[in-house]
Coordinates of C-alpha atoms in Angstrom, one line a residue:
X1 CA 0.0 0.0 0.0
X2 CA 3.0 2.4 0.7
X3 CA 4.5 1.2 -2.6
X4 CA 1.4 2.6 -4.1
X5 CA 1.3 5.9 -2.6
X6 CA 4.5 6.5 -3.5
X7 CA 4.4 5.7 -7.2
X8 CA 1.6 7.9 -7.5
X9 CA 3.4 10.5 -5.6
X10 CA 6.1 9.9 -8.2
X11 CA 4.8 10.6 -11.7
X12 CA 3.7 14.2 -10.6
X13 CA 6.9 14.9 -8.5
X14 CA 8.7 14.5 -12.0
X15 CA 6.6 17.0 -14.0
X16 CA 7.4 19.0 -10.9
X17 CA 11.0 18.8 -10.9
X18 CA 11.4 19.4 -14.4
X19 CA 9.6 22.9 -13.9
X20 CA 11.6 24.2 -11.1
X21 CA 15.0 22.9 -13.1
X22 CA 14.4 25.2 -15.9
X23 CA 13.2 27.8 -13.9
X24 CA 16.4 27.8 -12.0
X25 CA 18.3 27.4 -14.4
X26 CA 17.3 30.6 -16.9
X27 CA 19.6 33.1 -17.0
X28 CA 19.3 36.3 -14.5
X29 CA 20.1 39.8 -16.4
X30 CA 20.4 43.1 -15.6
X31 CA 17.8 45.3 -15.5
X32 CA 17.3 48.3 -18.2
X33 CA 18.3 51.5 -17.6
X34 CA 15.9 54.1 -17.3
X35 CA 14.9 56.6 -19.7
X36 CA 16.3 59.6 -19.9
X37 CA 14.0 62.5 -20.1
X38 CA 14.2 65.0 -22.6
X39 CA 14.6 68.8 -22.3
X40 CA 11.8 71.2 -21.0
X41 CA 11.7 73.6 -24.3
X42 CA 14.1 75.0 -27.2
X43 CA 15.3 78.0 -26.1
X44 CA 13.3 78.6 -22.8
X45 CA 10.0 78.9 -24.6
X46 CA 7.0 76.8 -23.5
X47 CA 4.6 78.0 -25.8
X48 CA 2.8 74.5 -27.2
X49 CA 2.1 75.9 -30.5
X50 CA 3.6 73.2 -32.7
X51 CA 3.6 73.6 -36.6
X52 CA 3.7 70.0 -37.3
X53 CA -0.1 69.9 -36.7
X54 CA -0.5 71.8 -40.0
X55 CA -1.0 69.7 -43.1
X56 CA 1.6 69.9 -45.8
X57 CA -1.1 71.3 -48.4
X58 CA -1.8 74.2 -46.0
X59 CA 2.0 74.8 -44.7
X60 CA 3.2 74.5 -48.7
X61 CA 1.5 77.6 -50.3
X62 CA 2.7 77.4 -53.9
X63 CA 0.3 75.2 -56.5
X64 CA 2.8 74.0 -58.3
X65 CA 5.1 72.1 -55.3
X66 CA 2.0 71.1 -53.8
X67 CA 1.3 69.1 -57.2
X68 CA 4.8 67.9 -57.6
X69 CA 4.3 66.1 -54.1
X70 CA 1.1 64.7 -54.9
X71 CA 2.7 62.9 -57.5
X72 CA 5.7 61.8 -55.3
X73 CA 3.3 60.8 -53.0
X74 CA 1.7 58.2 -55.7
X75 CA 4.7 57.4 -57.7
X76 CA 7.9 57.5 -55.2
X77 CA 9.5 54.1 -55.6
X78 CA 10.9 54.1 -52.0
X79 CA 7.1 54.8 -50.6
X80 CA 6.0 51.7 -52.2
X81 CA 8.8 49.6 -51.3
X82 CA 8.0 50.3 -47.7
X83 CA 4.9 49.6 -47.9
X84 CA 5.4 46.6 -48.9
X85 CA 7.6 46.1 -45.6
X86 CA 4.3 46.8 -44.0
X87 CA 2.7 44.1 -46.2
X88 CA 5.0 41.5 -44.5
X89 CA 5.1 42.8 -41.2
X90 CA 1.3 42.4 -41.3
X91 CA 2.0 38.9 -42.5
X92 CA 4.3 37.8 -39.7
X93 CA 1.2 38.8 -37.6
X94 CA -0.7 36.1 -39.1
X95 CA 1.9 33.7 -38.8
X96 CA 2.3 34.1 -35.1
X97 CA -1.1 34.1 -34.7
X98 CA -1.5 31.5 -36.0
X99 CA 0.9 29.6 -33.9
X100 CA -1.6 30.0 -30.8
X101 CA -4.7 27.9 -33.0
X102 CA -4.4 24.1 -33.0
X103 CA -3.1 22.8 -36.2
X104 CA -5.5 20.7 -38.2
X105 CA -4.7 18.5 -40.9
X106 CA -6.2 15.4 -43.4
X107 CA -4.0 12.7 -44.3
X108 CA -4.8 9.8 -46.9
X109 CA -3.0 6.7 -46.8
X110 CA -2.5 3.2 -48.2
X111 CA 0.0 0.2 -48.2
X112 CA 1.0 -3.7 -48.4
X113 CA 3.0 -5.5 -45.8
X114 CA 4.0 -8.9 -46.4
X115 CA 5.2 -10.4 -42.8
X116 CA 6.8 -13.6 -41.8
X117 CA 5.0 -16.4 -41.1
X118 CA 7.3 -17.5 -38.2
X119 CA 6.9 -14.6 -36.7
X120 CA 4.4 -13.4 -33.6
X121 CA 2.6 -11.2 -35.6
X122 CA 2.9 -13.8 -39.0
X123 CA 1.9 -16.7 -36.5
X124 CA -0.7 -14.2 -35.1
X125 CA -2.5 -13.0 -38.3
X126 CA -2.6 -16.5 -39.8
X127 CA -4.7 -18.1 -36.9
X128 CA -6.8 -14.7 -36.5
X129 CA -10.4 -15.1 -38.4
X130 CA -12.0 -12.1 -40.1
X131 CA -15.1 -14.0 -39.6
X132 CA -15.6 -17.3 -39.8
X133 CA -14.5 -19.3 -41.6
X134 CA -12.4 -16.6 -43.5
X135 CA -8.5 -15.9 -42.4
X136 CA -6.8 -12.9 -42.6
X137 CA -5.3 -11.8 -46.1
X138 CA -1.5 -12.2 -46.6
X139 CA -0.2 -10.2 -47.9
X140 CA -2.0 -7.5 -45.6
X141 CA -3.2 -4.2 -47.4
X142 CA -3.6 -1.5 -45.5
X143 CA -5.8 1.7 -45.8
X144 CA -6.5 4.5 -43.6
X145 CA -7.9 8.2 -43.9
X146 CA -8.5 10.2 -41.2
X147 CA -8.3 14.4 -39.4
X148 CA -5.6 15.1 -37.0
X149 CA -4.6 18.2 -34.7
X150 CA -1.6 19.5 -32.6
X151 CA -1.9 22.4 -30.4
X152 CA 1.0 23.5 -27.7
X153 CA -0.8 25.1 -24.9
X154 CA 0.7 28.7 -24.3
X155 CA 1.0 28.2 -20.7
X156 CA 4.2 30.6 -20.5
X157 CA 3.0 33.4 -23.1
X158 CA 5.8 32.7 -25.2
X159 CA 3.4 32.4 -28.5
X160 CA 1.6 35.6 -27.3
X161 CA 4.3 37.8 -26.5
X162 CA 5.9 36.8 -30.1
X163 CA 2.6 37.7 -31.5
X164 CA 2.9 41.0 -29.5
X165 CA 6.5 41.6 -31.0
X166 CA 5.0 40.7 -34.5
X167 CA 2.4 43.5 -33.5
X168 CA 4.8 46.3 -32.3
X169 CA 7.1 45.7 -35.7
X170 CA 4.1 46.1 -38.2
X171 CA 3.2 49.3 -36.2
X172 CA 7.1 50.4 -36.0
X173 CA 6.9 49.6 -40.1
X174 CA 4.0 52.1 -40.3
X175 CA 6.0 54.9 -38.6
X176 CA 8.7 53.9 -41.0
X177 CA 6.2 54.7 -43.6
X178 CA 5.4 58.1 -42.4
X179 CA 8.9 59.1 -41.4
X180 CA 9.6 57.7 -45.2
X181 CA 6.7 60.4 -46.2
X182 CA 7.9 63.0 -44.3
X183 CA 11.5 62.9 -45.5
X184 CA 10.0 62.9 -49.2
X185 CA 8.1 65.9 -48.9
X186 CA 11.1 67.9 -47.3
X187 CA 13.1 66.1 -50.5
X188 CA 10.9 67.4 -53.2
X189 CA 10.2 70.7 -51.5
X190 CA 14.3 71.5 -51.0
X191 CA 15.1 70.2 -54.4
X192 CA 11.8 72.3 -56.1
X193 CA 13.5 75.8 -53.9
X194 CA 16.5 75.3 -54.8
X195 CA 15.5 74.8 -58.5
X196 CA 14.1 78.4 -58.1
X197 CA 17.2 79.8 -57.2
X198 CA 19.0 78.4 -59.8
X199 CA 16.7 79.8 -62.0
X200 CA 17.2 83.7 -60.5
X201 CA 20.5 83.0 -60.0
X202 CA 20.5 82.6 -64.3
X203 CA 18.8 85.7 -64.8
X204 CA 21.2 87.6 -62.6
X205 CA 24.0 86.2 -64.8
X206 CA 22.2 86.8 -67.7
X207 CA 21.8 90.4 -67.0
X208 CA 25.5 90.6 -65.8
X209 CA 26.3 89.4 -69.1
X210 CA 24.4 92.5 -71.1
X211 CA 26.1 95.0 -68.5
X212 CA 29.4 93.2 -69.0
X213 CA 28.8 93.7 -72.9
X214 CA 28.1 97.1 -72.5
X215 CA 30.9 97.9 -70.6
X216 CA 33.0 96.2 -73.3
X217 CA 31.6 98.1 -76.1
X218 CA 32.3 101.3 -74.3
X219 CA 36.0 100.0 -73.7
X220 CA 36.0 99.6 -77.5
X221 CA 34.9 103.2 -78.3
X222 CA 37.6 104.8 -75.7
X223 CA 40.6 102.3 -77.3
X224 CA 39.6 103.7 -80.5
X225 CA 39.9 107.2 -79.1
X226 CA 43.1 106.5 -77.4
X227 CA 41.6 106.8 -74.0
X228 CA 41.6 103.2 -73.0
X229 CA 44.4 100.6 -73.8
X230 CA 44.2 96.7 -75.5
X231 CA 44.6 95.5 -72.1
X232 CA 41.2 96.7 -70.6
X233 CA 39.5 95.5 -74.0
X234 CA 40.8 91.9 -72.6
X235 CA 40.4 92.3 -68.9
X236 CA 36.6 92.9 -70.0
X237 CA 36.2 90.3 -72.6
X238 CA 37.5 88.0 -70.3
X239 CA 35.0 88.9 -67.7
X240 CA 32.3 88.2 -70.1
X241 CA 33.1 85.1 -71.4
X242 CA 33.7 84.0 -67.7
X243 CA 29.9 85.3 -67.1
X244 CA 29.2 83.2 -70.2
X245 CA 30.6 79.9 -68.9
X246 CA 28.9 80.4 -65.4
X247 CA 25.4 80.7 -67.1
X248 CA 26.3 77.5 -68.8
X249 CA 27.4 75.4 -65.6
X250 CA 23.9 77.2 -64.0
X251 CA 21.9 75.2 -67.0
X252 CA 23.8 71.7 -66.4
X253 CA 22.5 72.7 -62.3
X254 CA 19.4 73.3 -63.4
X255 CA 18.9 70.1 -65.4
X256 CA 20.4 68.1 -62.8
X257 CA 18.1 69.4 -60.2
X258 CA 14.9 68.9 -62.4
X259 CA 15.6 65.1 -63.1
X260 CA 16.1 64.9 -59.1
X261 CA 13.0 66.0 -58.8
X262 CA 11.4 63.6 -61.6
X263 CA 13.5 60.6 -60.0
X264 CA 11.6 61.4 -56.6
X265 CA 8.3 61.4 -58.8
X266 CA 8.9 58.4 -60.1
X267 CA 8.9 59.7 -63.9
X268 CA 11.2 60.2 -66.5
X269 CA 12.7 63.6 -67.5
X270 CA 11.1 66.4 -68.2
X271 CA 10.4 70.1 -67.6
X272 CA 9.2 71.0 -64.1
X273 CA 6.2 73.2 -64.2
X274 CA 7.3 76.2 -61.6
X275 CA 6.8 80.2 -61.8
X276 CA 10.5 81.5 -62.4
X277 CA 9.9 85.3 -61.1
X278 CA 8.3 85.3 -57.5
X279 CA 11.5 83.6 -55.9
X280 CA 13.0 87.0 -54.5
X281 CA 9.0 87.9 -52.8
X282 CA 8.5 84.1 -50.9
X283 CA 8.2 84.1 -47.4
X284 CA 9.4 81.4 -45.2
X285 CA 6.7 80.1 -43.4
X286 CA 6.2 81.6 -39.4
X287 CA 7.7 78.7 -37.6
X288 CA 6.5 77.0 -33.7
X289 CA 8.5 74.7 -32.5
X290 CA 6.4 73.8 -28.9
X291 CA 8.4 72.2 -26.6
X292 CA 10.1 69.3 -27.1
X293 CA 8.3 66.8 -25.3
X294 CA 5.8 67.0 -28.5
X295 CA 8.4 65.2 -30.4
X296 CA 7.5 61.8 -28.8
X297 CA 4.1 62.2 -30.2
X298 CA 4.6 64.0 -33.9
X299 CA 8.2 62.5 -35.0
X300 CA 7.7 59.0 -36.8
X301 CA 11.0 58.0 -36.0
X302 CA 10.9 57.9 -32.4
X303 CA 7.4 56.1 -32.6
X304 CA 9.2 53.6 -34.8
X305 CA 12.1 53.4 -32.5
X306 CA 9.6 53.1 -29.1
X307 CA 8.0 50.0 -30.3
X308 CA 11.1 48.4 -32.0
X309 CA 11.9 48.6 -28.2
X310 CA 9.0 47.3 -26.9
X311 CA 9.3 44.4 -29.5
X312 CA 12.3 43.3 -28.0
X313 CA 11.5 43.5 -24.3
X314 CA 8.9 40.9 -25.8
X315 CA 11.5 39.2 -27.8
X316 CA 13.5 38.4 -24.7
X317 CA 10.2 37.2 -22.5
X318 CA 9.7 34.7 -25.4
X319 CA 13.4 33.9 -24.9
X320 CA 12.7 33.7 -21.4
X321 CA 9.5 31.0 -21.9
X322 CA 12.2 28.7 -24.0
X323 CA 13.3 27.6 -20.8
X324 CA 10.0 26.2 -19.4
X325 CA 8.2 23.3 -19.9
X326 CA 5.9 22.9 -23.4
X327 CA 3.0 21.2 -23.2
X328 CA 1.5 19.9 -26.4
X329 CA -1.5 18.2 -27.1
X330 CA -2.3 15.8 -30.3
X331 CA -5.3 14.4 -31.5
X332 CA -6.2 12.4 -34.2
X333 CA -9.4 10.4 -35.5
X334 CA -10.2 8.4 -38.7
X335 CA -10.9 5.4 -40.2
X336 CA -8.6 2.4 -41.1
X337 CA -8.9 -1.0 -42.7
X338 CA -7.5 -3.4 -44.6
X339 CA -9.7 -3.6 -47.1
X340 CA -11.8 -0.8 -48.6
X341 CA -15.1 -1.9 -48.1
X342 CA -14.6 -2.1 -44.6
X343 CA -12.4 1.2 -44.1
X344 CA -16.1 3.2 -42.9
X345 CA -17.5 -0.1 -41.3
X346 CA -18.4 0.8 -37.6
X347 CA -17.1 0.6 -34.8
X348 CA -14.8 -2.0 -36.3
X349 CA -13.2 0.5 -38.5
X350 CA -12.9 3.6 -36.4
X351 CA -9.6 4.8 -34.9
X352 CA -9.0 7.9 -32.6
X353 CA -6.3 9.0 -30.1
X354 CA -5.4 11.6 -27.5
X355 CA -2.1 12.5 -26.2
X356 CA -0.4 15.3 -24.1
X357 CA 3.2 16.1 -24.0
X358 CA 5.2 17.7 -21.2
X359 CA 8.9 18.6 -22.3
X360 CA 11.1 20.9 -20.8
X361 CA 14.8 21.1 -21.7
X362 CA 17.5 20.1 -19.2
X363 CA 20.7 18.9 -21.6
X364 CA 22.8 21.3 -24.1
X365 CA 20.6 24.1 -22.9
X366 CA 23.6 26.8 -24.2
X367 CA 21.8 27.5 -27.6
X368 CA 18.9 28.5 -25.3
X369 CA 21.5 30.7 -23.1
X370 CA 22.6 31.9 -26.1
X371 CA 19.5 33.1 -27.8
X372 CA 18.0 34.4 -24.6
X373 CA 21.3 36.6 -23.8
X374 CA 21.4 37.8 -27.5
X375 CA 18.1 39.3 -27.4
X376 CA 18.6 41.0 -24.4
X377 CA 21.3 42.6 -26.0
X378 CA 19.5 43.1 -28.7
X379 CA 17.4 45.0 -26.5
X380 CA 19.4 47.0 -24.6
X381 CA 20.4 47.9 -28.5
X382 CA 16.8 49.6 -29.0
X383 CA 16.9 51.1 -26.2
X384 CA 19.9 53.0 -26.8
X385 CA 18.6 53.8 -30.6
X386 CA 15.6 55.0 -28.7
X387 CA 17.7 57.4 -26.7
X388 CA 20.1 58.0 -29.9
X389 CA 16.8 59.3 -32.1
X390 CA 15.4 61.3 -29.4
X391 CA 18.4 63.5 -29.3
X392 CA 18.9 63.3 -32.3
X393 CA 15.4 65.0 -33.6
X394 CA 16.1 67.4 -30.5
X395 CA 19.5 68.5 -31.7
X396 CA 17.9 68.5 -35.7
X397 CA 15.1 71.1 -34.4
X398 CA 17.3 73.5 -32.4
X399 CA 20.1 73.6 -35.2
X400 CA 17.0 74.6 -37.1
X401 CA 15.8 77.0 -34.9
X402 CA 19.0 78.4 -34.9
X403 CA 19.4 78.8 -38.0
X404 CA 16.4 80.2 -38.7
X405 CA 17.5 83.0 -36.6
X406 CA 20.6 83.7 -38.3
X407 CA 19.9 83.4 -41.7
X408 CA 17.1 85.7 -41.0
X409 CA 19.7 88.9 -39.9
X410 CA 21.8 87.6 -42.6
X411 CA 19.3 88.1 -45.2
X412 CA 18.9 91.6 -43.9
X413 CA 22.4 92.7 -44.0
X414 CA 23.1 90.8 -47.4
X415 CA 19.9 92.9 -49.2
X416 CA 21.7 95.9 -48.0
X417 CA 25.2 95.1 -49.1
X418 CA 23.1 94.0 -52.8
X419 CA 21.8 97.6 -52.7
X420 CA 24.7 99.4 -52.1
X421 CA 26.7 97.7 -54.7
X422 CA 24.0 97.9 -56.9
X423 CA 24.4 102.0 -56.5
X424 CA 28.0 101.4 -57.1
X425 CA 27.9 100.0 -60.4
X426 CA 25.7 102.8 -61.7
X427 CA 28.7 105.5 -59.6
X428 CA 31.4 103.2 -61.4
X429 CA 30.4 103.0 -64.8
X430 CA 29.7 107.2 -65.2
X431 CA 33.2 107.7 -63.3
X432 CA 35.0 105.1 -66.0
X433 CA 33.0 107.7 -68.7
X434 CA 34.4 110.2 -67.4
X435 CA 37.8 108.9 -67.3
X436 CA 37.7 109.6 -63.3
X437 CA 38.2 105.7 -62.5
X438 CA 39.8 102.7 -64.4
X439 CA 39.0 99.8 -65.9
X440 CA 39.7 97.2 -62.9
X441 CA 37.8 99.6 -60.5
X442 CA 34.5 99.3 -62.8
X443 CA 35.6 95.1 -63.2
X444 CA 35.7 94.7 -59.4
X445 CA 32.5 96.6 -58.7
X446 CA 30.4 94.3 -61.4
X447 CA 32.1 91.5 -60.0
X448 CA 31.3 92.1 -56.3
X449 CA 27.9 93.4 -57.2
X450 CA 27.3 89.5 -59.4
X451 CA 28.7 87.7 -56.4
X452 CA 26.3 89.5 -53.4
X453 CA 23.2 89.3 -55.8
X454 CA 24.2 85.3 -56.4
X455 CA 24.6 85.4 -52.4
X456 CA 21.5 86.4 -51.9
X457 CA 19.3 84.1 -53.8
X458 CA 21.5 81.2 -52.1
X459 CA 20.5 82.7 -48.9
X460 CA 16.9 82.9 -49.7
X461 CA 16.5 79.2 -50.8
X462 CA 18.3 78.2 -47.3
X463 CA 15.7 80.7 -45.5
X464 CA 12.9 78.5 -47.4
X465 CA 14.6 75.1 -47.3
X466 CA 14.9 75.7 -42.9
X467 CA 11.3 76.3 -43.2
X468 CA 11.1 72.8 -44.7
X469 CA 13.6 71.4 -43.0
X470 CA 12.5 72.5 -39.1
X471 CA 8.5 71.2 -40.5
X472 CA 10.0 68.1 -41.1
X473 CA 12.1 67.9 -38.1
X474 CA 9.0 68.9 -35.8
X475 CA 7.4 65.6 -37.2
X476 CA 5.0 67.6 -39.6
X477 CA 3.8 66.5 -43.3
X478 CA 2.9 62.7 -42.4
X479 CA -0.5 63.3 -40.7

């Protein structure tokens, strides 16, 4: 009777054991450090206003860029590719999903065996009667069809926390798509700006050239009247023709600018549809930055990043559930025969079974260590890319900010500087009539005059393209 007791005692204290060996034996790590909180504002302001709340059609004023990212938006090649990635994100979902539903299955089958007949099963089957009178067949067909299932019990969450990774990633892919739409729009909008001031930047040369021409012509008309030499008939060719070669490597610019536009609109080369001869009146946009905790809710990036993070603290708690005890559970039922007229012949015919499995792993467990310790590294990785994007969009938005500022006083001083030498070439040129200044004085004035005018326009498209750039880093044009 003690016997007994104890043998019953037995076959659970096993099941038992095997639990509290793997759960002693998983790995211990280190906790995660905590988060490190961002800063309280940009430049001590707390005022909330944020523009990344206004929608790209409504912060974008000009018809024409608003078109041209329309059509990015439907054509870009790099969109679509990530949205595929979301495609197959959302199909990983599936998979692990469908990991926690018992799988179910129909099998078919038929064969011949042909035993010994002094054997125990040859010596068995010959003295076995089907019925009476009739022996068993030799050789022995066999047929069988039938349903079965096998379903591991998630005792440990291990399938639903991978289904929870699988989750996070697909929404991490979607804020891969948006930060992908973002980036586009400041693409197109940068590269459509800058076309603009290549285009003023050609008319300024162009109209340098017909002063420089001038100016020769009137050096021609005083060498013929002895009041100019051969030398300041060269100095100003020379100046022209270097005018000349600058409006050509201004075209090759402009060309090259337009087809980066067409690549990022997914067509093949052609004209750009803009309006050449508003560039110098555009406005930067009024900019508000908030405060910085906004980021966390407007970038896509850090989204992405916070649940590419919370993946893998998921990742290692299915690493974590490796270490435990599985219990599966099989099932099958059918019919089987060795003849086909009986193979549906009841109860005779029928065959079923159930089964459950407890296995835990207690040998060669390394791989296990392994795995587990990698994705807790791979963890702590996110976490740090986490941190790393956060400071990274912070330090994106204040050199923004900042440069905002500064281009803004620099725009100032530079219009004045255009209109002074603007005066000066106008002083110059009646002086050099008048024979009160040379030639090089009149060469350096045009020249300084084409340089700050050229100046200008480039600080005017990097007035416009911080607009872009500090809506883009704010998180805005996705929503």
């Amino acid at each position: 009777m003690i016997i007994m007791q104890y043998n019953k005692s037995f076959k659970y204290i096993i099941p038992l054991g095997i639990c509290l060996a793997a759960v002693s034996c998983t790995p211990v790590l280190a906790p995660l450090a905590e988060k490190k909180a961002v800063p309280q504002s940009f430049d001590k302001s707390t005022d909330t206003t944020n523009i990344s709340a206004t929608p790209w059609r409504t912060y974008f004023k000009d018809p024409n860029l608003v078109n041209l990212i329309d059509t990015a938006l439907k054509n870009n090649q790099e969109l679509q590719i990530t949205l595929q990635e979301i495609e197959i994100a959302k199909n990983d979902i599936r998979v692990k999903k469908g990991l926690l539903l018992p799988q179910v299955g129909l099998a078919a089958g038929a064969g011949i065996e042909k035993v010994g007949r002094y054997t125990s099963q040859g010596a068995g089957d010959a003295s076995t009667e089907i019925m009476p009178g009739k022996e068993m067949p030799d050789p022995l067909s066999d047929f069988k069809i039938g349903a079965y299932a096998k379903w591991e019990v998630d005792v440990w969450k291990k399938l639903r926390n991978s289904k929870k990774a699988a989750v996070s990633r697909y929404l991490a892919t979607v804020e891969g798509k948006n930060f992908v739409i973002t980036n586009l729009i400041a693409e197109v909008a940068d590269s459509y700006y800058e076309l603009l001031a290549l285009d003023n930047q050609l008319e300024i040369v162009k109209q340098n050239i017909t002063l420089q021409s001038n100016a020769l012509e009137i050096v021609k008309i005083q060498k013929e009247a002895s009041r100019a030499t051969e030398l300041a008939v060269q100095k100003f060719q020379a100046e022209v023709m270097a005018s000349k070669s600058m409006e050509f490597d201004i075209l090759q610019n402009i060309k090259e600018t337009e087809n980066k536009i067409n690549f990022l609109l997914g067509q093949y080369p052609q004209e750009i549809k803009r309006d050449k001869t508003n560039f110098a009146s555009l406005v930067p946009s009024a900019v508000n930055s908030g405060i910085p905790a906004q980021l966390l809710a407007n970038r896509p990036d850090i989204k992405q990043a916070e649940l590419e993070l919370e993946a893998a603290k998921l990742d290692v708690k299915t690493a974590r559930a490796e270490f435990y005890p599985s219990l599966d559970i099989t099932a099958g039922i059918g019919f089987n025969a060795f003849k086909p007229s009986y193979l549906f012949t009841l109860p005779e015919s029928l065959l079923y079974s159930l089964a459950g499995d407890i296995a835990a792993p207690l040998i060669n467990r390394n791989a296990l260590k392994a795995e587990y310790s990698s994705a807790n590294a791979r963890q702590i990785q996110a976490l740090y890319n986490y941190e790393r994007t956060i400071l990274n969009a912070y330090i994106e938005v204040a050199n923004q900010l900042s440069k905002i500022n500064n281009l803004e006083k620099s725009y100032d001083l530079k219009s004045q500087q255009v209109d002074a030498l603007n005066r000066s070439i106008d002083v110059a040129g009646d002086l050099f009539k008048s024979a009160r200044v040379d030639y090089f004085e009149v060469l350096m004035t045009q020249r300084d005059a084409l340089e700050s005018k050229l100046e200008l326009i480039e600080t005017k498209k990097e007035q416009l393209n911080a607009s872009v750039y500090v809506y883009r880093d704010l998180g805005g044009g996705w929503k």
